[in-house]
PDB file of C-alpha atoms in Angstrom:
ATOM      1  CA  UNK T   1       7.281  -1.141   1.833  1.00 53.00           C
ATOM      2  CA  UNK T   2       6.697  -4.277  -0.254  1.00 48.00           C
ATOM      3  CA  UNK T   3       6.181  -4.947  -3.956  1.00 42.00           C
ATOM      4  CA  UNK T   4       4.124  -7.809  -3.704  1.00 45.00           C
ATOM      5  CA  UNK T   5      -0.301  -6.880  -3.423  1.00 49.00           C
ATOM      6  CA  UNK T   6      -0.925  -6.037  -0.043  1.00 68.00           C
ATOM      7  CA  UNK T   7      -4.025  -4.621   1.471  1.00 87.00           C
ATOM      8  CA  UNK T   8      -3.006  -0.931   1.023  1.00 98.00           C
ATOM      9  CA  UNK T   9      -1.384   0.546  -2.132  1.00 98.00           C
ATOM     10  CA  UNK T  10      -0.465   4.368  -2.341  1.00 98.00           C
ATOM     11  CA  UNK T  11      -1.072   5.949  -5.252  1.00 98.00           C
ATOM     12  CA  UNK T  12       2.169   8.394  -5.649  1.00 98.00           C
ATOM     13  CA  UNK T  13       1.510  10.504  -9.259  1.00 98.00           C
ATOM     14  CA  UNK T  14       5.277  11.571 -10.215  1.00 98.00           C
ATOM     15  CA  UNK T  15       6.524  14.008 -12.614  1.00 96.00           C
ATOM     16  CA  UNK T  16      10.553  14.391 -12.575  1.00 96.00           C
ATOM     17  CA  UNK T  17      10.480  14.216  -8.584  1.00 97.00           C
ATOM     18  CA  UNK T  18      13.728  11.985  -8.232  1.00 97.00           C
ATOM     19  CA  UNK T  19      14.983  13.941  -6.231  1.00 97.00           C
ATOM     20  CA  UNK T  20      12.471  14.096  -3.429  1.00 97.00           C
ATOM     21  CA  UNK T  21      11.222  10.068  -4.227  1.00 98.00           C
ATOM     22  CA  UNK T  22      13.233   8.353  -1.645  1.00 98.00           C
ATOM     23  CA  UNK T  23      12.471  10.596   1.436  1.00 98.00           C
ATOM     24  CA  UNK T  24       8.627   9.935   0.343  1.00 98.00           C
ATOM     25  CA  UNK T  25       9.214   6.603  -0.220  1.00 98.00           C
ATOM     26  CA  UNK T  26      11.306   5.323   2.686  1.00 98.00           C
ATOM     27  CA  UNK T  27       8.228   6.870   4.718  1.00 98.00           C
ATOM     28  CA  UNK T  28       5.582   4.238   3.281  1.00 97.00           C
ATOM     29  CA  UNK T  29       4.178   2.722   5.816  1.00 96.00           C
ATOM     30  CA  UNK T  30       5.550  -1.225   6.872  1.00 95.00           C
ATOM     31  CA  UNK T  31       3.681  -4.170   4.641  1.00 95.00           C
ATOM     32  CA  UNK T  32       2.378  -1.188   1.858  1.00 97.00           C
ATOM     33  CA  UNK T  33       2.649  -0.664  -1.905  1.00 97.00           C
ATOM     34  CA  UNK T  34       4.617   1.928  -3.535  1.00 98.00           C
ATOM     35  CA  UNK T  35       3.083   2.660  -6.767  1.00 98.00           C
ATOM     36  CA  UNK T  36       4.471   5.210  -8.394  1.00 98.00           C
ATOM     37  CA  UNK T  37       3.359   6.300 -12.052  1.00 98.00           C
ATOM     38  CA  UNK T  38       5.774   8.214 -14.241  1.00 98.00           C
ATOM     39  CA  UNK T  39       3.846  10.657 -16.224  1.00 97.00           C
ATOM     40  CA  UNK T  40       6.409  12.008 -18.440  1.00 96.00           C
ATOM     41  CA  UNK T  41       9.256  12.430 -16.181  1.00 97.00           C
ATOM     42  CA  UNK T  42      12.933  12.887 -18.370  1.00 97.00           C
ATOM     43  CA  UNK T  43      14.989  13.328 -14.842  1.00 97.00           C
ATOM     44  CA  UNK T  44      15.235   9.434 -14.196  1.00 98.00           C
ATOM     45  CA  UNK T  45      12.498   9.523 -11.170  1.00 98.00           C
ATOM     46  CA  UNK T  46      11.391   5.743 -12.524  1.00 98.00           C
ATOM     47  CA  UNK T  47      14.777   4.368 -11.523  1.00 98.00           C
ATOM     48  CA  UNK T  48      15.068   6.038  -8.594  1.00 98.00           C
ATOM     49  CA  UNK T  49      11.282   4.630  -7.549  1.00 98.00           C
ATOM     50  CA  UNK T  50      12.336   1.277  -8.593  1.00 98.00           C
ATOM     51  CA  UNK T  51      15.706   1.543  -6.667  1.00 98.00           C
ATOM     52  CA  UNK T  52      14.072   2.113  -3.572  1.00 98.00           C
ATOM     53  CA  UNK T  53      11.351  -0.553  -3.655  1.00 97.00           C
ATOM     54  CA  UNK T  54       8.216   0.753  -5.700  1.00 98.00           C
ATOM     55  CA  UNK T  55       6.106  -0.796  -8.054  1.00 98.00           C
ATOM     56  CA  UNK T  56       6.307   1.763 -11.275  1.00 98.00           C
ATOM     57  CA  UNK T  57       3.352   2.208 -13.704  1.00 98.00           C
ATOM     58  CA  UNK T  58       3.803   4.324 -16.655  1.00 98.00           C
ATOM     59  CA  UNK T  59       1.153   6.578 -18.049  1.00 98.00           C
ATOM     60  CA  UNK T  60       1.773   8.483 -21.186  1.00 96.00           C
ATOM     61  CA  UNK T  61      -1.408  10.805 -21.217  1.00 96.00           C
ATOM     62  CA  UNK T  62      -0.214  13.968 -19.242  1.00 95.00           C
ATOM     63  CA  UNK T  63      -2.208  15.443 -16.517  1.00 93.00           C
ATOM     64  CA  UNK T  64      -2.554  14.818 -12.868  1.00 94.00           C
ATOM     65  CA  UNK T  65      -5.757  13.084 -12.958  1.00 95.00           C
ATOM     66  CA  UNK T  66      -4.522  10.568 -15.757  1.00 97.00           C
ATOM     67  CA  UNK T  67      -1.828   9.780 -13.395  1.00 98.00           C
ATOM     68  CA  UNK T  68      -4.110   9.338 -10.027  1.00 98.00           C
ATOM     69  CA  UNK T  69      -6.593   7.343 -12.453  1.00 98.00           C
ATOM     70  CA  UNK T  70      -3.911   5.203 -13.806  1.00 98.00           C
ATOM     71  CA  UNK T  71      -2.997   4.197 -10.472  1.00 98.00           C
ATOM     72  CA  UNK T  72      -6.009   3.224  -9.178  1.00 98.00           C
ATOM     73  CA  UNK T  73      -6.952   1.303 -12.071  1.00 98.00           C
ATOM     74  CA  UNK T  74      -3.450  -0.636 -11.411  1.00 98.00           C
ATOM     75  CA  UNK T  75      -4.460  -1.163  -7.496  1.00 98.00           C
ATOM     76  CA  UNK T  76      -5.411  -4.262  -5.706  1.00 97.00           C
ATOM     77  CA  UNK T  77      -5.371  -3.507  -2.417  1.00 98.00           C
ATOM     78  CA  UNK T  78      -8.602  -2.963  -0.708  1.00 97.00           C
ATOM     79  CA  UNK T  79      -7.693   0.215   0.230  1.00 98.00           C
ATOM     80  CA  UNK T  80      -6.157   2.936  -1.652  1.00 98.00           C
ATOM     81  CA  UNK T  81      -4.025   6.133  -1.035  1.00 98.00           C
ATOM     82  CA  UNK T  82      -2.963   8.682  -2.731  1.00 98.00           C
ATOM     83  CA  UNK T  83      -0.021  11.056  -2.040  1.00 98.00           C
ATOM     84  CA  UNK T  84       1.790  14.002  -3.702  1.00 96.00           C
ATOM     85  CA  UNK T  85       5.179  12.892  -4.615  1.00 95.00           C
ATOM     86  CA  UNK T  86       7.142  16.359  -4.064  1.00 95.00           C
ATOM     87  CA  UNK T  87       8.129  15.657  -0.047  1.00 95.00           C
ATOM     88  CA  UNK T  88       5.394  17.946   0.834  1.00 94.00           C
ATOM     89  CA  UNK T  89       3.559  15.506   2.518  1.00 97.00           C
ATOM     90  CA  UNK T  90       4.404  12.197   4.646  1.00 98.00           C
ATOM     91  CA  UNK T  91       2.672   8.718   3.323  1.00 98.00           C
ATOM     92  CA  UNK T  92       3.208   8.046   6.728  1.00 98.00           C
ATOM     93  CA  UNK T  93       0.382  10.431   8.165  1.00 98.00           C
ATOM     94  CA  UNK T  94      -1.832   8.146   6.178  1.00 98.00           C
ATOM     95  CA  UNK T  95      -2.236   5.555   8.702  1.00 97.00           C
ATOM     96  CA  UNK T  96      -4.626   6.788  10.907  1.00 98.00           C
ATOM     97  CA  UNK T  97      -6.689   7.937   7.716  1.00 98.00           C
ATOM     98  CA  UNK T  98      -6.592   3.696   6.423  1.00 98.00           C
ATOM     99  CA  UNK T  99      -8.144   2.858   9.864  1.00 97.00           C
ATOM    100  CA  UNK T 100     -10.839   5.167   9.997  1.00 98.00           C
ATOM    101  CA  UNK T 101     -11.953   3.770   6.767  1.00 98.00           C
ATOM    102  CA  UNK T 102     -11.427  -0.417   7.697  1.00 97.00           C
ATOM    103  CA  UNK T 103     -13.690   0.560  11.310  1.00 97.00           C
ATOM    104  CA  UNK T 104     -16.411   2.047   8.644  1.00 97.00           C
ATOM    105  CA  UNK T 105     -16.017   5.491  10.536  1.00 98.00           C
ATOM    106  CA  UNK T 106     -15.651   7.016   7.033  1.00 98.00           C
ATOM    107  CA  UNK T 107     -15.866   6.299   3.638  1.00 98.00           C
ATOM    108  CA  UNK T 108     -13.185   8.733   2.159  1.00 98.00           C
ATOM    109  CA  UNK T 109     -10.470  10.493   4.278  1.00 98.00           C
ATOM    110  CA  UNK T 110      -8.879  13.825   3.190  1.00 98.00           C
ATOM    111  CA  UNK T 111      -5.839  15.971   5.110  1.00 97.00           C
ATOM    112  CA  UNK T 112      -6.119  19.416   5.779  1.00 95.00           C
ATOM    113  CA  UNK T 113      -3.184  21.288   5.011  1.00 93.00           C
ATOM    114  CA  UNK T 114      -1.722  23.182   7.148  1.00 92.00           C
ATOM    115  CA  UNK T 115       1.426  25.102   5.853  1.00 90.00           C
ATOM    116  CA  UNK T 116       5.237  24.607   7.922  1.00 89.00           C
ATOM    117  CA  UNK T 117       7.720  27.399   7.165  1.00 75.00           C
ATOM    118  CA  UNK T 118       7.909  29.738   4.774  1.00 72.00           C
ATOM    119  CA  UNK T 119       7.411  29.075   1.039  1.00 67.00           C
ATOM    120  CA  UNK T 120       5.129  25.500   1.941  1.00 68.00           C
ATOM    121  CA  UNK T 121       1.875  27.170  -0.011  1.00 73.00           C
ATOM    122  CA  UNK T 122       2.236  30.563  -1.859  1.00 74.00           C
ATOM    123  CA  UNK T 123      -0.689  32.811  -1.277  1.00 76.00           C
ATOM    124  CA  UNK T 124      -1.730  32.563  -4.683  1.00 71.00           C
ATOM    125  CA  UNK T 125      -2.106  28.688  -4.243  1.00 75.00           C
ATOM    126  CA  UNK T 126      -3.973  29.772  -1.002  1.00 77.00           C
ATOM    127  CA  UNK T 127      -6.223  32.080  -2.694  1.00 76.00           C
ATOM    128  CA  UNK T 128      -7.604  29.415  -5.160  1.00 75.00           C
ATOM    129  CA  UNK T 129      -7.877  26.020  -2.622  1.00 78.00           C
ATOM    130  CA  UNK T 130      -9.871  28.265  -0.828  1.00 80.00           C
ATOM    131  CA  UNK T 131     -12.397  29.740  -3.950  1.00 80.00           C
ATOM    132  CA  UNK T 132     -12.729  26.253  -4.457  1.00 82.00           C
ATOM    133  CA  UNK T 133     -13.515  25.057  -0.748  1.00 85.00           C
ATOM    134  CA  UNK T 134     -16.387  27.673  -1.281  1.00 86.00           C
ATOM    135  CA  UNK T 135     -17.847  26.571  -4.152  1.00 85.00           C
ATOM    136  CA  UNK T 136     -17.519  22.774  -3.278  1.00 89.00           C
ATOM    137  CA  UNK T 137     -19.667  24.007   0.173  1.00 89.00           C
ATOM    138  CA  UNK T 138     -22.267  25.757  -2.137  1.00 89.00           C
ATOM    139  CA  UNK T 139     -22.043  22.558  -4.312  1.00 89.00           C
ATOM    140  CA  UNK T 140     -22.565  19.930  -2.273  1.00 91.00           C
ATOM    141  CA  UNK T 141     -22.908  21.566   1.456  1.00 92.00           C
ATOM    142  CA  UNK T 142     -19.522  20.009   2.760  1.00 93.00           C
ATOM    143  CA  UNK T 143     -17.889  22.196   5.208  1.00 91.00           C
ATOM    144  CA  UNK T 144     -14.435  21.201   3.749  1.00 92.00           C
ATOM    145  CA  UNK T 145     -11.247  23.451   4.063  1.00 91.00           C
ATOM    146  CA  UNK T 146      -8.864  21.803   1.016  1.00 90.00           C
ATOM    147  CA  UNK T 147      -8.848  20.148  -1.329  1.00 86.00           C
ATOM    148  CA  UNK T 148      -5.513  18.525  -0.493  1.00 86.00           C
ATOM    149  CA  UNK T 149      -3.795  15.297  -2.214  1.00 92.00           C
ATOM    150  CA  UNK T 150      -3.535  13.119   0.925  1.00 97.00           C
ATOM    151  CA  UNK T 151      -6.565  10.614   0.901  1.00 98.00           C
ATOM    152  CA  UNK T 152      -7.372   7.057   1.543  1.00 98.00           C
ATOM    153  CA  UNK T 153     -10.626   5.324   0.778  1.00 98.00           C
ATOM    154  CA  UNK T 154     -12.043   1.960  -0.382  1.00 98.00           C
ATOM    155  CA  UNK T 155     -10.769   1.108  -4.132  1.00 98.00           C
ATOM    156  CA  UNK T 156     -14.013  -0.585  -5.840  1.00 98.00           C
ATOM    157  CA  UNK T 157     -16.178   2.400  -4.251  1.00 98.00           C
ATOM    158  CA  UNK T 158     -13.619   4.973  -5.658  1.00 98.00           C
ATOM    159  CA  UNK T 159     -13.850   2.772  -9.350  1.00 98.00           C
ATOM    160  CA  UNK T 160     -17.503   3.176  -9.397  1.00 98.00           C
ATOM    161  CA  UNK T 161     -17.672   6.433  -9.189  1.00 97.00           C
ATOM    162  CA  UNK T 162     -16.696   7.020 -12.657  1.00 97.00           C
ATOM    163  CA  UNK T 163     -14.200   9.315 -12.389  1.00 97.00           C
ATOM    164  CA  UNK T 164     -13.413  10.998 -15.630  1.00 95.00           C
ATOM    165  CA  UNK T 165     -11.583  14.386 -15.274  1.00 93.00           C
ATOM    166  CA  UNK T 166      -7.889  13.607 -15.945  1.00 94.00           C
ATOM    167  CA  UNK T 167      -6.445  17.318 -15.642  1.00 90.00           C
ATOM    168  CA  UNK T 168      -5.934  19.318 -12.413  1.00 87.00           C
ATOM    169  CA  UNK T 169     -10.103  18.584 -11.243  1.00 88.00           C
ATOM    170  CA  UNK T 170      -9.231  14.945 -10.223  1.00 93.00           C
ATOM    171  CA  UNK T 171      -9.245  15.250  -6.711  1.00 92.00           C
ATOM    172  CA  UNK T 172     -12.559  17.344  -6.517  1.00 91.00           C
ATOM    173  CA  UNK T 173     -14.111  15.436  -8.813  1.00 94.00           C
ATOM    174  CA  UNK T 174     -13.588  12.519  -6.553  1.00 96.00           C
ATOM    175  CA  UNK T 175     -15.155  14.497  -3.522  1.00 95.00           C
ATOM    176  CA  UNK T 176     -18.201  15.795  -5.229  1.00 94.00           C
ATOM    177  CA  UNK T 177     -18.962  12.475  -6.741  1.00 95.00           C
ATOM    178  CA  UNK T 178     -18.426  10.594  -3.269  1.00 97.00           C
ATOM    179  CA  UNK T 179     -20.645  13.459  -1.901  1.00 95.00           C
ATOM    180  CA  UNK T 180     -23.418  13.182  -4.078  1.00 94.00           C
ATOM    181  CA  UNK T 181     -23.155   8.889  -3.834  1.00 96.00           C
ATOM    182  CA  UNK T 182     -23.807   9.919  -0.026  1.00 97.00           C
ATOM    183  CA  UNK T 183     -20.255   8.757   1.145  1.00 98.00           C
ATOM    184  CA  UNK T 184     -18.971  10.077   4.580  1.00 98.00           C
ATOM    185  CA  UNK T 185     -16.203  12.767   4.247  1.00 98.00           C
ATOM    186  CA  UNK T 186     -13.666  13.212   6.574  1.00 97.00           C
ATOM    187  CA  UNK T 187     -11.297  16.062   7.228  1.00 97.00           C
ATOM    188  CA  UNK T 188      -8.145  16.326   9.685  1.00 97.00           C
ATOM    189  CA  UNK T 189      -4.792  18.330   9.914  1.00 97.00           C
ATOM    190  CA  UNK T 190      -1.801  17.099   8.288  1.00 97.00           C
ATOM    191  CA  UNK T 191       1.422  19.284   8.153  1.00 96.00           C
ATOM    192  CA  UNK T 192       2.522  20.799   4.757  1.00 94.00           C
ATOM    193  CA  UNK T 193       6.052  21.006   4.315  1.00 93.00           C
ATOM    194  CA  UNK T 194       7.832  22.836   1.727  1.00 90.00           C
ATOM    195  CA  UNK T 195       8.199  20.534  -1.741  1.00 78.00           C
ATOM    196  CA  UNK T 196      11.273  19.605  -3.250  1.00 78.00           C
ATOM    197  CA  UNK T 197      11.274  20.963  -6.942  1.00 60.00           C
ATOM    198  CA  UNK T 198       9.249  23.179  -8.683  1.00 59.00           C
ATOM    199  CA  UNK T 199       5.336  23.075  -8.314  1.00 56.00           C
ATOM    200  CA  UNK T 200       4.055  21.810 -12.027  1.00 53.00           C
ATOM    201  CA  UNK T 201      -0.040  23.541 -10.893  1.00 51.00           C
ATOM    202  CA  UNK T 202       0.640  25.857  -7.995  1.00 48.00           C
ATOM    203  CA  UNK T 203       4.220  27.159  -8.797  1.00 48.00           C
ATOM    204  CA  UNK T 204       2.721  30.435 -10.425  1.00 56.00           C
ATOM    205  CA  UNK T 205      -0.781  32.260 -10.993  1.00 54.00           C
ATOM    206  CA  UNK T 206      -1.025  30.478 -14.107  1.00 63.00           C
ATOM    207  CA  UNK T 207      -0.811  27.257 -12.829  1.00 63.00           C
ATOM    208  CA  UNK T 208      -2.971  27.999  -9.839  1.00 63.00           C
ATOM    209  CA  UNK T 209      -6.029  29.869 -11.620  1.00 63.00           C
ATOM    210  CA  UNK T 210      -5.421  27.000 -14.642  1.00 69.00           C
ATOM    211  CA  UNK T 211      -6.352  24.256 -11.879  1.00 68.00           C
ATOM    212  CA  UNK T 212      -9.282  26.592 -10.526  1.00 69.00           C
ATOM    213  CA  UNK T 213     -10.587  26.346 -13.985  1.00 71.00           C
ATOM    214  CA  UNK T 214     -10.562  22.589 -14.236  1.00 71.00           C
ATOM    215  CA  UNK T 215     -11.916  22.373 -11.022  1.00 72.00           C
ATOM    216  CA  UNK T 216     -14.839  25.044 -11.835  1.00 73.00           C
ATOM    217  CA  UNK T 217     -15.793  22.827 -14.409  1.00 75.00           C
ATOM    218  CA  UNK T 218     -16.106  20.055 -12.422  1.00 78.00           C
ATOM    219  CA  UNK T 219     -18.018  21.846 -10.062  1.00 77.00           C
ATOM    220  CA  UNK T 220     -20.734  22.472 -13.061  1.00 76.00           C
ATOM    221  CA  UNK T 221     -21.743  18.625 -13.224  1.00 72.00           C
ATOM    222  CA  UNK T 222     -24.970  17.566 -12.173  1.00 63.00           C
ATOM    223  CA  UNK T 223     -25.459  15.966  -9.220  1.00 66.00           C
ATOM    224  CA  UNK T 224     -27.167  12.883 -10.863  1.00 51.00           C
ATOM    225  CA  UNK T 225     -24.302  10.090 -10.599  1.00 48.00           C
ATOM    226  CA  UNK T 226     -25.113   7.646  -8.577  1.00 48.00           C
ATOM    227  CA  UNK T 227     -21.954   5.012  -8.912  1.00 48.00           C
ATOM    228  CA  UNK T 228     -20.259   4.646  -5.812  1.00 51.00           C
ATOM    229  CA  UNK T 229     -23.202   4.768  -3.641  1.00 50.00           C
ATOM    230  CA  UNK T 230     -22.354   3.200  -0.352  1.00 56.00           C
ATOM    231  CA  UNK T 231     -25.327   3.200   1.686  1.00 42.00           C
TER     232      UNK T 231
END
């Protein structure tokens, strides 16, 4: 991991996820950027990130999409990633996901999860990433199975698609946008693991049907924006 601009940066969001931080961070890929932006976190998390190498952006508005957006308006790198910080995922499953977008194979890679051991997605969290899968396929026709965090595509493409939902829609809003722009989607299997820490969205029904509603109202816009348009 390096702090210096490099041609990848990973976007980690972070809300008091100290403790998990350094297993996600030691994992960044060789020659990458660790950017991780506090959004509120009281349990010392920007320390920790800056202890183990990361670049650390803070961004005061709360909400998960404030702190994805914040981090990709920070980027330089060519390419961006973005990654839950929790330990549920590995940055380093990313790789494969950066070269399929530099060989032009696809313009915006997502990972499938698929749950490890007991207590990695609770059904409830189940239950909504996959009303949402359906209404994203009546929305835009993708035959996508999650919505998942992991994700790497080209940062000026992302920019222009306007991306304006700052809550838990974020991440869908980037895939219908990128769908409607005519951007190539790509899906594959990543393993979920269970997080460290409580879930802030999917921890309880609330949470979970809370981020369905965000989402549904993303899934309301009209497919008339054009930024990001690749082809």
């Amino acid at each position: 991991m390096t702090t210096t601009p490099s041609d990848v940066d990973v976007v980690l969001p972070c809300l008091n996820e100290a403790e998990a931080l350094p297993w996600v961070l030691e994992r960044i890929p060789p020659g990458w950027r660790a950017l991780v932006v506090d959004n509120g976190s009281t349990d010392g998390s920007a320390q920790v990130a800056r202890a183990w190498g990361a670049t650390v952006l803070h961004e005061p508005r709360r909400g998960f999409g404030a702190a994805c957006h914040a981090g990709l308006t920070a980027a330089t790198a060519d390419v961006v990633c973005f990654c839950d910080c929790d330990a549920s995922l590995d940055p380093a499953l990313l790789a494969p996901f950066v070269r399929e977008v530099r060989e032009g194979t696809a313009d915006l890679v997502l990972g499938r999860r698929r749950p490890q051991g007991r207590g990695a997605w609770p059904p409830h969290a189940r239950a909504g990433n996959l009303a949402l899968a359906r209404m994203l396929r009546r929305r835009t026709g993708l035959r996508l199975h999650d919505l998942g965090p992991l994700r790497a595509a080209r940062r000026e493409p992302l920019l222009a698609l306007g991306l304006s939902d700052r809550r838990s829609g974020y991440p869908l809003q980037m895939v219908v946008r990128a769908a409607d722009a005519g951007w190539r989607i790509a899906e594959h299997d990543v393993p979920y693991l269970p997080r460290t820490g409580a879930s802030k969205v999917t921890g309880t029904w609330r949470g979970t049907w809370q981020a369905v509603r965000d989402m549904s109202r993303v899934l309301a816009e009209t497919p008339a924006h054009e930024g990001g348009t690749l082809h």
